[in-house]
XYZ file of C-alpha atoms in Angstrom:
749
model
C 0.000 0.000 0.000
C 1.206 3.506 -0.763
C 1.973 5.369 2.473
C 0.496 8.541 1.002
C -2.798 7.088 -0.163
C -4.510 6.656 3.207
C -3.637 8.471 6.412
C -3.460 6.353 9.549
C -4.198 7.372 13.116
C -1.379 6.577 15.518
C -2.812 4.601 18.430
C -1.184 4.598 21.852
C -2.630 1.140 22.415
C -2.799 -1.856 20.056
C -5.980 -3.122 18.484
C -6.738 -5.517 21.346
C -5.532 -5.423 24.944
C -6.492 -6.290 28.493
C -7.562 -3.853 31.191
C -8.892 -4.552 34.703
C -9.320 -8.217 33.857
C -11.505 -7.436 30.838
C -10.703 -7.831 27.169
C -11.034 -4.556 25.271
C -11.605 -4.382 21.523
C -11.464 -1.208 19.496
C -14.091 -0.895 16.771
C -16.885 1.118 15.225
C -20.491 1.422 16.403
C -22.280 1.510 13.098
C -25.518 -0.369 13.756
C -27.628 -2.320 14.571
C -29.313 -1.117 16.614
C -30.067 2.010 14.614
C -27.418 4.646 14.131
C -26.174 6.634 11.156
C -22.604 7.482 11.938
C -20.200 4.832 13.287
C -18.482 6.217 16.370
C -15.215 4.784 17.637
C -15.910 2.469 20.573
C -14.139 0.283 23.079
C -16.035 -2.964 23.706
C -15.285 -4.651 27.052
C -15.830 -8.417 27.327
C -15.155 -10.927 30.102
C -13.416 -14.299 29.853
C -16.690 -15.956 28.842
C -17.044 -13.604 25.862
C -19.919 -11.618 27.343
C -20.140 -7.927 26.525
C -19.850 -6.034 29.825
C -19.796 -2.377 28.836
C -19.168 0.062 26.004
C -17.091 3.236 26.116
C -16.086 5.808 23.561
C -12.622 5.425 22.063
C -10.698 8.596 22.983
C -8.146 7.871 20.258
C -10.704 7.808 17.454
C -10.691 11.233 15.762
C -14.336 10.959 14.777
C -16.027 11.138 18.179
C -12.951 11.521 20.407
C -14.333 9.275 23.132
C -17.818 10.751 23.286
C -20.925 8.572 22.950
C -24.693 8.980 23.049
C -27.189 7.325 25.391
C -28.097 4.690 22.839
C -24.553 3.470 22.390
C -23.864 3.371 26.116
C -26.978 1.217 26.557
C -25.797 -1.398 24.048
C -25.567 -4.219 26.585
C -29.287 -3.767 27.302
C -29.943 -4.348 23.608
C -27.562 -7.278 23.133
C -28.926 -9.217 26.104
C -32.486 -7.979 25.947
C -34.959 -10.776 26.739
C -37.226 -9.609 23.894
C -34.656 -10.316 21.186
C -35.437 -12.955 18.603
C -32.402 -15.237 18.532
C -33.391 -18.077 16.230
C -35.021 -18.216 12.785
C -38.789 -18.729 12.829
C -41.591 -19.439 10.401
C -45.386 -19.504 10.468
C -48.223 -20.304 8.106
C -49.213 -17.256 5.986
C -52.771 -17.865 7.147
C -51.622 -16.904 10.644
C -50.173 -13.480 9.849
C -50.889 -11.153 12.742
C -50.924 -14.084 15.196
C -48.156 -15.214 17.532
C -47.939 -18.704 16.038
C -44.240 -18.998 15.315
C -42.212 -22.187 15.038
C -38.430 -22.219 15.539
C -36.387 -23.558 12.633
C -32.692 -23.870 11.775
C -30.801 -21.465 9.538
C -30.513 -24.099 6.828
C -34.255 -24.688 6.967
C -34.945 -20.964 6.871
C -32.631 -20.140 3.969
C -33.745 -23.204 2.032
C -37.369 -22.161 2.490
C -36.659 -18.593 1.349
C -34.701 -19.881 -1.642
C -37.487 -22.312 -2.571
C -40.323 -19.774 -2.278
C -38.476 -16.909 -3.972
C -37.275 -19.139 -6.798
C -40.809 -20.442 -7.337
C -42.138 -16.878 -7.549
C -39.310 -15.853 -9.888
C -39.927 -18.763 -12.247
C -43.697 -18.263 -12.323
C -44.048 -14.477 -12.237
C -40.609 -12.893 -12.691
C -38.037 -11.754 -10.154
C -39.442 -8.213 -10.305
C -42.579 -9.433 -8.503
C -40.551 -9.407 -5.259
C -39.627 -5.963 -3.864
C -36.646 -5.690 -1.493
C -37.354 -3.122 1.217
C -34.966 -1.470 3.653
C -35.413 1.000 6.485
C -32.948 3.469 7.919
C -30.115 3.083 10.386
C -28.478 -0.291 9.974
C -25.743 -0.389 7.345
C -27.698 -2.448 4.854
C -27.967 -0.338 1.693
C -24.974 -1.899 -0.052
C -25.906 -5.454 0.766
C -29.672 -5.418 0.169
C -29.221 -3.739 -3.210
C -26.783 -6.425 -4.279
C -29.177 -9.111 -3.053
C -32.099 -7.608 -4.983
C -30.177 -7.004 -8.199
C -28.377 -10.352 -8.164
C -31.737 -12.084 -7.657
C -33.063 -10.179 -10.676
C -35.408 -7.688 -9.037
C -35.038 -3.973 -9.851
C -37.550 -3.130 -7.125
C -35.262 -2.088 -4.307
C -37.036 0.523 -2.194
C -37.394 2.485 1.032
C -41.055 2.262 2.006
C -41.770 5.906 2.720
C -43.915 8.124 0.548
C -41.724 10.149 -1.787
C -38.617 8.276 -0.525
C -38.654 11.250 1.834
C -35.579 10.516 3.920
C -32.076 11.528 2.766
C -32.627 10.503 -0.865
C -34.368 13.756 -1.920
C -31.352 15.792 -0.800
C -28.943 13.316 -2.400
C -30.933 13.333 -5.642
C -31.312 17.105 -5.549
C -27.607 17.734 -5.069
C -26.703 15.224 -7.785
C -29.158 16.867 -10.188
C -27.764 20.371 -9.712
C -24.091 19.887 -8.795
C -23.196 16.283 -9.673
C -22.358 15.384 -6.085
C -23.708 15.295 -2.550
C -22.364 17.896 -0.109
C -21.713 18.035 3.631
C -20.417 20.712 5.959
C -16.680 20.882 6.648
C -16.218 20.230 10.353
C -12.699 18.808 9.780
C -14.120 15.272 9.909
C -12.094 14.312 6.813
C -8.771 14.883 8.614
C -7.184 12.482 11.121
C -5.835 15.436 13.140
C -9.238 17.120 13.001
C -9.355 20.720 14.283
C -5.556 20.882 14.450
C -5.137 20.335 10.727
C -3.421 23.472 9.360
C -5.644 23.567 6.256
C -8.907 23.759 8.216
C -10.675 26.797 9.654
C -14.113 26.922 11.321
C -17.105 28.329 9.481
C -18.000 31.901 10.358
C -21.690 30.989 10.132
C -23.475 27.649 10.294
C -27.025 27.646 9.029
C -28.825 24.796 10.809
C -31.847 24.066 8.626
C -34.491 21.466 9.448
C -32.111 19.511 11.649
C -31.216 19.344 15.327
C -27.717 17.906 14.904
C -27.075 17.454 18.610
C -29.783 14.780 18.589
C -30.202 13.729 14.935
C -26.806 12.887 13.464
C -27.570 12.932 9.754
C -25.201 12.768 6.788
C -22.305 11.414 8.824
C -22.422 14.388 11.195
C -21.611 13.898 14.877
C -23.564 16.270 17.112
C -20.744 17.290 19.434
C -18.938 18.884 16.502
C -21.461 21.718 16.551
C -20.409 22.681 20.064
C -16.750 22.189 19.152
C -16.911 24.734 16.341
C -19.084 27.137 18.333
C -16.260 27.197 20.892
C -13.930 28.032 18.015
C -16.005 31.011 16.952
C -18.718 29.723 14.598
C -22.019 31.610 14.827
C -25.441 30.150 14.125
C -28.485 30.829 11.982
C -31.147 28.284 12.945
C -34.245 27.526 10.882
C -36.582 25.476 13.077
C -40.230 25.607 14.216
C -39.020 24.875 17.761
C -36.721 26.794 20.069
C -34.084 24.080 20.363
C -30.954 24.516 22.458
C -29.049 25.511 19.321
C -31.787 27.984 18.351
C -31.421 29.579 21.784
C -27.702 30.100 21.062
C -28.218 31.426 17.534
C -27.674 34.975 16.354
C -30.695 34.456 14.132
C -33.529 32.027 14.889
C -36.036 31.806 12.057
C -39.141 30.091 13.481
C -40.489 28.845 10.187
C -43.978 27.460 9.588
C -43.519 23.761 8.808
C -43.532 23.055 5.075
C -42.543 26.570 3.924
C -38.765 26.110 3.767
C -38.536 26.745 0.018
C -40.257 30.125 0.374
C -37.882 31.145 3.148
C -34.811 30.157 1.125
C -36.089 32.037 -1.924
C -36.786 35.102 0.198
C -33.226 35.031 1.528
C -31.907 34.603 -2.009
C -33.932 37.641 -3.028
C -32.158 39.720 -0.364
C -28.719 38.380 -1.254
C -29.123 38.903 -4.997
C -31.062 42.184 -4.982
C -28.581 43.727 -2.536
C -25.629 42.453 -4.587
C -24.213 40.393 -1.717
C -23.374 37.252 -3.685
C -19.902 36.095 -4.764
C -19.590 37.478 -8.307
C -16.344 35.700 -9.082
C -17.603 32.248 -8.057
C -20.946 32.714 -9.780
C -19.326 33.948 -13.005
C -16.752 31.169 -13.120
C -18.571 28.178 -11.696
C -22.360 28.647 -11.824
C -24.885 28.233 -14.628
C -28.305 29.919 -14.795
C -27.779 32.734 -12.294
C -29.991 35.203 -14.163
C -32.869 32.708 -14.172
C -32.419 32.112 -10.442
C -32.380 35.850 -9.807
C -35.612 36.247 -11.728
C -37.182 33.431 -9.717
C -36.051 34.866 -6.387
C -37.391 38.299 -7.319
C -40.897 36.853 -7.063
C -40.344 36.301 -3.325
C -40.019 39.732 -1.662
C -39.486 39.509 2.078
C -42.913 40.850 3.038
C -44.589 38.131 1.004
C -42.234 35.506 2.419
C -42.880 36.704 5.965
C -46.595 36.207 5.435
C -46.045 32.701 4.050
C -43.489 31.489 6.588
C -44.535 33.363 9.764
C -40.919 34.587 10.048
C -40.725 38.390 10.543
C -39.355 40.229 7.503
C -36.580 41.914 9.474
C -35.276 38.519 10.595
C -35.238 37.202 7.034
C -33.272 40.248 5.888
C -30.899 40.200 8.862
C -30.100 36.502 8.542
C -29.556 36.757 4.771
C -27.180 39.700 5.150
C -25.226 37.998 7.938
C -24.894 34.815 5.893
C -23.807 36.490 2.665
C -21.392 38.754 4.512
C -19.471 35.850 6.041
C -16.068 34.656 4.878
C -17.251 31.074 4.857
C -20.368 29.153 5.814
C -22.007 25.753 6.179
C -25.602 24.590 5.788
C -26.260 21.735 8.203
C -29.597 20.457 6.918
C -31.741 17.451 7.604
C -34.911 15.452 7.253
C -37.296 18.411 7.363
C -36.141 19.332 3.855
C -36.899 15.817 2.577
C -40.287 15.553 4.273
C -41.748 18.408 2.254
C -43.951 17.438 -0.689
C -41.911 19.509 -3.140
C -38.629 18.611 -1.483
C -36.410 18.884 -4.567
C -37.141 22.579 -5.262
C -36.791 23.238 -1.521
C -33.376 21.553 -1.487
C -32.413 23.403 -4.669
C -33.295 26.770 -3.110
C -31.450 26.026 0.131
C -28.454 24.745 -1.816
C -28.357 27.953 -3.847
C -27.763 29.864 -0.602
C -24.300 28.369 -0.222
C -23.660 28.189 -3.963
C -24.187 31.856 -4.876
C -22.056 32.843 -1.881
C -19.198 30.648 -3.090
C -19.165 28.510 0.061
C -17.972 25.478 -1.912
C -14.847 23.356 -1.541
C -13.159 25.826 0.804
C -12.177 25.414 4.466
C -15.184 25.817 6.718
C -17.607 25.548 3.783
C -19.555 22.813 2.014
C -17.444 19.966 0.638
C -17.991 16.848 -1.448
C -17.266 14.047 1.051
C -14.543 11.528 0.205
C -15.968 8.064 -0.446
C -14.822 4.452 -0.516
C -18.218 3.178 -1.700
C -21.022 5.330 -3.120
C -23.346 4.355 -0.267
C -26.500 6.001 -1.612
C -26.074 4.256 -4.979
C -26.005 0.744 -3.606
C -23.517 -2.008 -4.446
C -23.737 -4.038 -7.637
C -25.384 -1.683 -10.115
C -23.623 -3.536 -12.933
C -25.981 -6.459 -12.237
C -29.036 -4.478 -13.361
C -29.944 -5.424 -16.919
C -32.152 -3.358 -19.257
C -34.840 -6.057 -19.011
C -34.808 -5.858 -15.232
C -34.892 -2.083 -15.215
C -37.863 -2.009 -17.575
C -39.842 -3.650 -14.772
C -38.840 -1.110 -12.123
C -42.040 0.253 -10.612
C -42.469 3.996 -11.068
C -39.939 4.355 -13.865
C -42.657 5.181 -16.385
C -44.207 7.874 -14.181
C -41.222 9.607 -12.604
C -38.635 10.323 -15.255
C -36.086 11.415 -12.662
C -35.731 7.737 -11.719
C -34.285 7.125 -15.194
C -31.316 9.380 -14.484
C -29.233 7.178 -12.208
C -31.412 6.675 -9.118
C -31.927 2.913 -8.998
C -34.905 2.762 -6.658
C -38.543 1.852 -7.112
C -41.169 4.426 -6.222
C -42.738 3.586 -2.860
C -45.945 5.335 -3.860
C -46.259 3.421 -7.117
C -45.456 0.130 -5.360
C -48.444 0.781 -3.088
C -50.647 1.287 -6.145
C -49.236 -1.875 -7.699
C -50.027 -3.853 -4.570
C -53.621 -2.659 -4.699
C -54.298 -2.678 -8.456
C -51.921 -5.402 -9.711
C -50.786 -2.953 -12.398
C -48.413 -3.087 -14.252
C -48.111 -6.607 -12.787
C -48.971 -8.497 -9.630
C -46.475 -8.611 -6.772
C -46.052 -11.941 -4.996
C -43.342 -11.716 -2.344
C -41.234 -9.319 -0.282
C -37.891 -9.122 1.499
C -38.111 -6.651 4.413
C -34.754 -5.927 6.056
C -34.035 -3.439 8.831
C -37.473 -1.890 8.430
C -40.493 -1.499 10.696
C -42.392 0.543 8.124
C -45.906 -0.028 9.437
C -44.853 1.730 12.643
C -42.340 4.232 11.352
C -42.625 5.374 7.743
C -45.828 4.237 6.014
C -48.680 6.704 5.652
C -52.020 5.108 6.534
C -50.492 2.019 8.184
C -53.735 0.041 8.109
C -54.045 0.532 4.347
C -50.410 -0.394 3.962
C -50.850 -3.526 6.059
C -53.796 -4.677 3.950
C -51.861 -4.111 0.735
C -48.700 -5.958 1.773
C -50.745 -8.809 3.239
C -51.905 -9.655 -0.285
C -48.433 -11.054 -1.053
C -47.828 -14.801 -1.093
C -44.611 -14.898 0.937
C -42.820 -12.319 3.106
C -39.457 -12.459 4.872
C -38.445 -10.076 7.671
C -34.881 -9.603 8.933
C -34.660 -7.808 12.287
C -33.439 -7.997 15.870
C -36.811 -7.781 17.639
C -40.359 -8.809 16.897
C -41.879 -5.566 15.639
C -45.451 -4.687 14.668
C -44.439 -4.979 11.010
C -42.961 -8.436 11.501
C -45.936 -9.621 13.544
C -48.387 -8.303 10.972
C -46.664 -9.491 7.801
C -43.818 -11.995 8.109
C -43.934 -15.679 7.176
C -40.243 -16.132 7.966
C -38.288 -14.140 10.573
C -34.475 -14.092 10.351
C -32.723 -12.785 13.513
C -30.034 -10.147 12.956
C -27.006 -9.244 15.076
C -26.071 -6.095 16.875
C -22.769 -4.552 15.844
C -21.069 -6.156 18.863
C -21.856 -9.585 17.391
C -20.466 -9.116 13.906
C -17.658 -7.942 11.706
C -18.161 -5.189 9.178
C -16.950 -2.005 7.525
C -18.194 1.540 7.988
C -19.010 2.974 4.551
C -22.051 5.149 5.171
C -23.189 8.646 4.420
C -20.878 11.602 4.963
C -17.090 11.653 4.751
C -16.040 8.008 4.694
C -12.966 6.503 6.298
C -11.490 3.029 6.544
C -13.205 1.849 9.730
C -14.005 -1.668 10.896
C -16.756 -3.149 13.050
C -15.301 -5.958 15.127
C -17.182 -8.904 16.610
C -16.701 -9.546 20.331
C -19.706 -11.656 21.389
C -22.526 -13.887 20.140
C -26.168 -14.162 21.179
C -28.164 -17.214 20.160
C -28.135 -18.048 16.466
C -28.254 -14.415 15.287
C -26.351 -13.564 12.118
C -25.289 -10.252 10.662
C -27.360 -8.659 7.911
C -24.344 -8.983 5.615
C -23.834 -12.679 6.391
C -27.528 -13.382 5.807
C -27.440 -11.623 2.441
C -24.190 -13.297 1.421
C -25.443 -16.792 2.239
C -28.744 -16.267 0.473
C -27.106 -14.425 -2.425
C -24.753 -17.353 -3.013
C -27.816 -19.586 -3.308
C -29.552 -17.255 -5.765
C -26.611 -16.162 -7.919
C -23.188 -17.474 -6.865
C -21.392 -15.574 -9.633
C -22.578 -12.274 -8.128
C -21.402 -13.366 -4.656
C -17.965 -14.897 -5.346
C -16.584 -14.424 -1.834
C -16.060 -17.352 0.529
C -17.107 -15.322 3.579
C -18.061 -11.838 4.711
C -14.462 -10.824 5.478
C -13.409 -11.550 1.905
C -16.459 -9.579 0.707
C -15.494 -6.599 2.863
C -11.922 -6.807 1.555
C -13.261 -6.540 -1.986
C -15.215 -3.380 -1.170
C -12.265 -1.657 0.530
C -9.647 -2.760 -2.004
C -8.998 0.892 -2.873
C -7.492 1.411 0.584
C -4.736 -1.107 -0.109
C -5.805 -3.166 2.902
C -7.626 -6.435 3.373
C -10.348 -6.412 6.007
C -8.100 -8.220 8.508
C -5.280 -5.731 7.882
C -7.592 -2.760 8.273
C -8.793 -4.145 11.612
C -5.291 -3.663 12.952
C -4.738 -0.084 11.761
C -8.193 1.516 11.466
C -9.264 4.219 11.142
C -7.580 5.020 7.834
C -8.409 8.407 6.299
C -8.700 9.197 2.603
C -6.311 12.047 1.646
C -8.314 15.226 1.116
C -7.673 18.611 -0.432
C -9.823 21.686 -0.972
C -10.697 23.305 -4.297
C -11.105 20.040 -6.139
C -13.413 21.605 -8.733
C -10.502 23.760 -9.853
C -8.221 20.730 -10.234
C -10.488 18.385 -12.198
C -11.025 16.107 -9.205
C -14.829 16.196 -9.153
C -15.360 15.049 -12.737
C -14.657 11.579 -14.169
C -13.113 13.181 -17.265
C -10.566 15.059 -15.149
C -11.662 18.470 -16.396
C -12.107 21.433 -14.046
C -15.625 22.062 -12.821
C -18.506 20.013 -11.485
C -19.973 16.710 -12.628
C -22.957 18.198 -14.476
C -23.890 18.584 -18.141
C -22.564 22.144 -18.173
C -19.576 21.446 -15.913
C -20.916 24.065 -13.499
C -23.192 24.218 -10.513
C -26.560 24.470 -12.190
C -28.758 27.083 -10.559
C -30.948 26.430 -13.617
C -30.839 22.635 -13.781
C -30.465 20.966 -17.168
C -31.015 17.686 -15.322
C -34.453 18.752 -14.061
C -35.289 20.321 -17.409
C -34.521 17.065 -19.237
C -36.689 15.210 -16.720
C -39.648 17.495 -17.410
C -39.376 19.316 -14.083
C -38.918 22.977 -13.255
C -35.235 23.858 -13.729
C -35.400 26.559 -11.034
C -36.633 26.247 -7.446
C -40.133 27.200 -6.396
C -42.430 27.079 -3.382
C -45.700 25.185 -3.276
C -48.011 25.209 -0.272
C -48.370 21.870 1.527
C -51.425 19.897 0.451
C -53.258 21.174 3.512
C -52.283 24.267 5.444
C -53.687 27.509 6.875
C -53.168 29.086 3.440
C -54.106 26.212 1.136
C -57.163 24.913 3.025
C -58.441 27.650 5.367
C -61.813 25.957 5.937
C -60.039 22.766 7.025
C -57.780 24.856 9.259
C -60.865 26.169 11.040
C -61.781 22.598 11.956
C -58.220 21.407 12.625
C -56.486 24.482 14.067
C -52.941 23.173 14.568
C -50.124 22.633 12.094
C -48.805 19.202 13.034
C -45.151 18.355 12.493
C -43.625 14.942 13.244
C -40.392 12.999 13.085
C -38.044 15.027 15.296
C -35.557 12.792 17.091
C -35.019 12.609 20.834
C -31.993 11.694 22.917
C -33.140 8.183 23.779
C -34.545 6.419 20.723
C -33.801 5.948 17.051
C -37.045 6.136 15.058
C -39.102 3.073 16.130
C -36.249 1.321 17.945
C -35.208 1.129 21.628
C -38.683 1.028 23.174
C -37.745 -2.164 25.080
C -34.398 -0.883 26.415
C -34.852 0.004 30.134
C -32.514 2.979 30.531
C -33.629 4.514 27.239
C -37.338 3.939 27.808
C -36.987 5.588 31.216
C -35.827 8.735 29.451
C -38.808 8.713 27.066
C -41.507 6.493 28.597
C -44.456 7.786 26.564
C -45.161 9.196 23.101
C -45.295 12.964 23.460
C -46.973 15.848 21.691
C -45.375 19.227 22.384
C -47.764 22.160 22.570
C -47.507 25.769 23.683
C -49.023 26.226 27.195
C -51.343 28.997 25.994
C -52.674 26.767 23.229
C -53.119 23.899 25.705
C -55.070 26.134 28.047
C -57.221 27.389 25.202
C -58.347 23.871 24.210
C -58.483 22.468 27.738
C -55.671 19.913 27.797
C -53.002 19.634 30.474
C -49.367 18.681 30.871
C -48.983 14.902 31.291
C -52.512 14.156 30.076
C -53.345 11.562 27.431
C -54.963 13.154 24.379
C -56.039 12.292 20.865
C -54.574 13.958 17.791
C -57.116 13.772 15.012
C -57.866 14.933 11.486
C -60.150 13.713 8.717
C -57.908 10.679 8.052
C -57.493 9.239 11.540
C -56.308 9.730 15.087
C -53.592 8.625 17.518
C -52.916 8.903 21.252
C -50.214 11.091 22.805
C -49.156 12.503 26.173
C -49.126 16.304 26.387
C -45.861 18.138 27.040
C -46.504 21.851 27.481
C -43.505 23.897 26.389
C -42.852 27.461 25.320
C -40.511 26.309 22.558
C -43.556 25.895 20.286
C -45.514 28.499 18.342
C -49.141 28.525 19.570
C -50.276 27.425 16.108
C -47.907 24.437 15.792
C -47.653 21.106 17.630
C -44.897 18.503 17.340
C -45.610 14.796 17.771
C -43.239 11.908 18.370
C -43.255 9.242 15.654
C -42.492 5.520 15.452
C -44.247 4.559 18.685
C -45.333 1.119 19.827
C -45.281 -0.641 23.205
C -43.225 -3.876 23.126
C -44.701 -4.717 26.518
C -48.269 -4.670 25.122
C -49.946 -7.731 23.568
C -48.496 -8.266 20.122
C -51.201 -9.941 18.104
C -53.233 -7.929 15.638
C -56.469 -8.488 17.546
C -54.795 -6.670 20.456
C -53.492 -3.775 18.372
C -50.032 -4.993 17.326
C -48.184 -3.827 20.451
C -50.590 -0.825 20.641
C -49.186 0.447 17.335
C -52.648 0.893 15.853
C -53.568 3.392 18.598
C -50.206 5.177 18.734
C -49.286 5.635 15.073
C -49.202 9.313 14.081
C -48.883 8.270 10.431
C -52.629 7.600 10.483
C -52.968 11.387 10.121
C -50.737 11.650 7.040
C -51.740 12.232 3.446
C -51.666 8.767 1.953
C -49.018 8.271 -0.729
C -49.087 11.693 -2.408
C -45.466 12.513 -3.365
C -44.032 15.574 -5.066
C -44.078 16.078 -8.825
C -40.688 14.420 -9.162
C -41.727 11.385 -7.114
C -39.488 12.621 -4.288
C -40.759 14.247 -1.086
C -44.008 14.081 0.909
C -45.752 16.104 3.615
C -44.751 14.234 6.752
C -44.146 17.445 8.698
C -47.003 19.715 7.706
C -50.472 18.328 8.326
C -53.412 19.820 10.201
C -54.986 18.362 13.327
C -57.067 19.009 16.407
C -56.355 17.835 19.959
C -58.760 16.734 22.658
C -58.546 14.708 25.914
C -58.753 10.926 25.843
C -61.597 9.509 27.895
C -61.117 7.047 30.727
C -60.428 3.615 29.314
C -59.351 4.853 25.894
């Protein structure tokens, strides 16, 4: 291996050592259970191989020894009595009933192979969708399993694929790459690297990064750079801790982000505050963007967004006047019906200011594997792709995004057009609880399939409702693996230290089944050899990387000037014009608006005023908390103690006005359905907005469908969502901007 290709971190201690009678193994914490980022950890085991405790690795540059509640509680997950630790099957006639029979792994994999092969031979491989959720590092392996089997219908079962993918697709369509903020995470010496400087301003938009660590971002970094002088502009409907520390807090009405971004662009462009040199040299379509932004004067935007005009102007001037800046954005951008134009408008804020590929600005993250693109795209044949559901309706899916449309899959399940679906592979997903609008409709539709496999760690409402075969997955402490997720990638290994029951890793399950389906596509003898193949560019095998990790990809700024962002080696960006496209040729060719725009949510105070009279709160959902990851961790004692009940946050004045009280059970309701919540009165909310937890179920409740599927049917806020109505592009949906009313639950409800 070239010594200059990958930078190594010098460890004071070797890979494995003893301390206080315990064996200590250095590794990475990339899931399961759910997590996006892969912190450096020290795993302590006793002589019997039992995991005793987890600590942060102070020598790992990524998290520098710091860990969240969920990681510290890992032992309560690994040895949780509710874990499923052996493969199981049941008769499809008994879906929704707790009538499981234990089987061996050979029996389970043989049964899956037999049933899937029968469906493939009779109806085509495309009649089996492969569905993943978020969190566990499965994207690379489930895509390869789907494509090697012959199915193009790999999907994330959320309307509009409204998690991460809209921002990835939007950035690719306008700049040719995804972008993240430069918090020095790409350097092994981090904040001490002489090339790095902190951002003057960080615009936190639709994300609470201390709690929700999206795009490879570790929350503590925000405090680190604030201590080094970074100032904040926070766009959030709630007064979060970061919003309380911001120079500018823009308390936006949920679902109006695009209007706010366009209003800020109007200020920046009309007051001539943009970076002329960068725009002239590296941007395409500035005049068209300027014309678009001119239609959003601040007074109009203030009326739309509920943000005072003077705050819009002040924040825009502060941002454009900075030397450098970062947009730290998140899920709220994706969970807007027209998410792509919203992302395009927000992206233009850093682009017209020239905050690209410079220290303390937005950077294209270094990658070992293009995580969002899956693994094994060469296996997709034209015949397969012609059967991808949604390809005929959403032309953007033809331009490199190899996913099936979740919304069109739902229609296919119900109408059997363009063909009937017969089976499903559901891995790392509890979509009935977490992501599906109208979960009861979704359950009925998926139940129509002949054969369904679920891979998970716990029996979830989705598994109880749908699965015919349950395959038990490992936690990260029970498996080997590599960390190649979103954000700036590094050579990092996940190292097995213990074993519970017969659980296997997601990767091992997919490898063993893949070798049955298509051995040529899975040529590796074991998972370690497979990992070595993926990380070959580092110059290490998996076993070698275990001894030296983390290994950092060499990084330099200004890559667009050096031809390092284009496959042809020419200066510029990986777009049709070679520039950042403020007027997108990509969108234009796909029949979409080439410039950003704002569209009111499907229902809102402005779009449906009569409905607003009946349902007088704007309801937003999906914000993370300190203790749980989406629908996970409800059965973990220390974490459940921190969040024992599903909450709805409401302003005290609004609560008093409608007669509900702090700690009281209430119903949230609109014309589509209702769900139960516990009131938390807090002044961080606008009186017109309420925020509900999502992903709730009670593992301690009876699990069978007749008893409510662990109470999921009473607790699911997705019953209030618009059902499968994505944006024009097929990306984005209104998960964070519905209307509702609130009233007390009666005794016994």
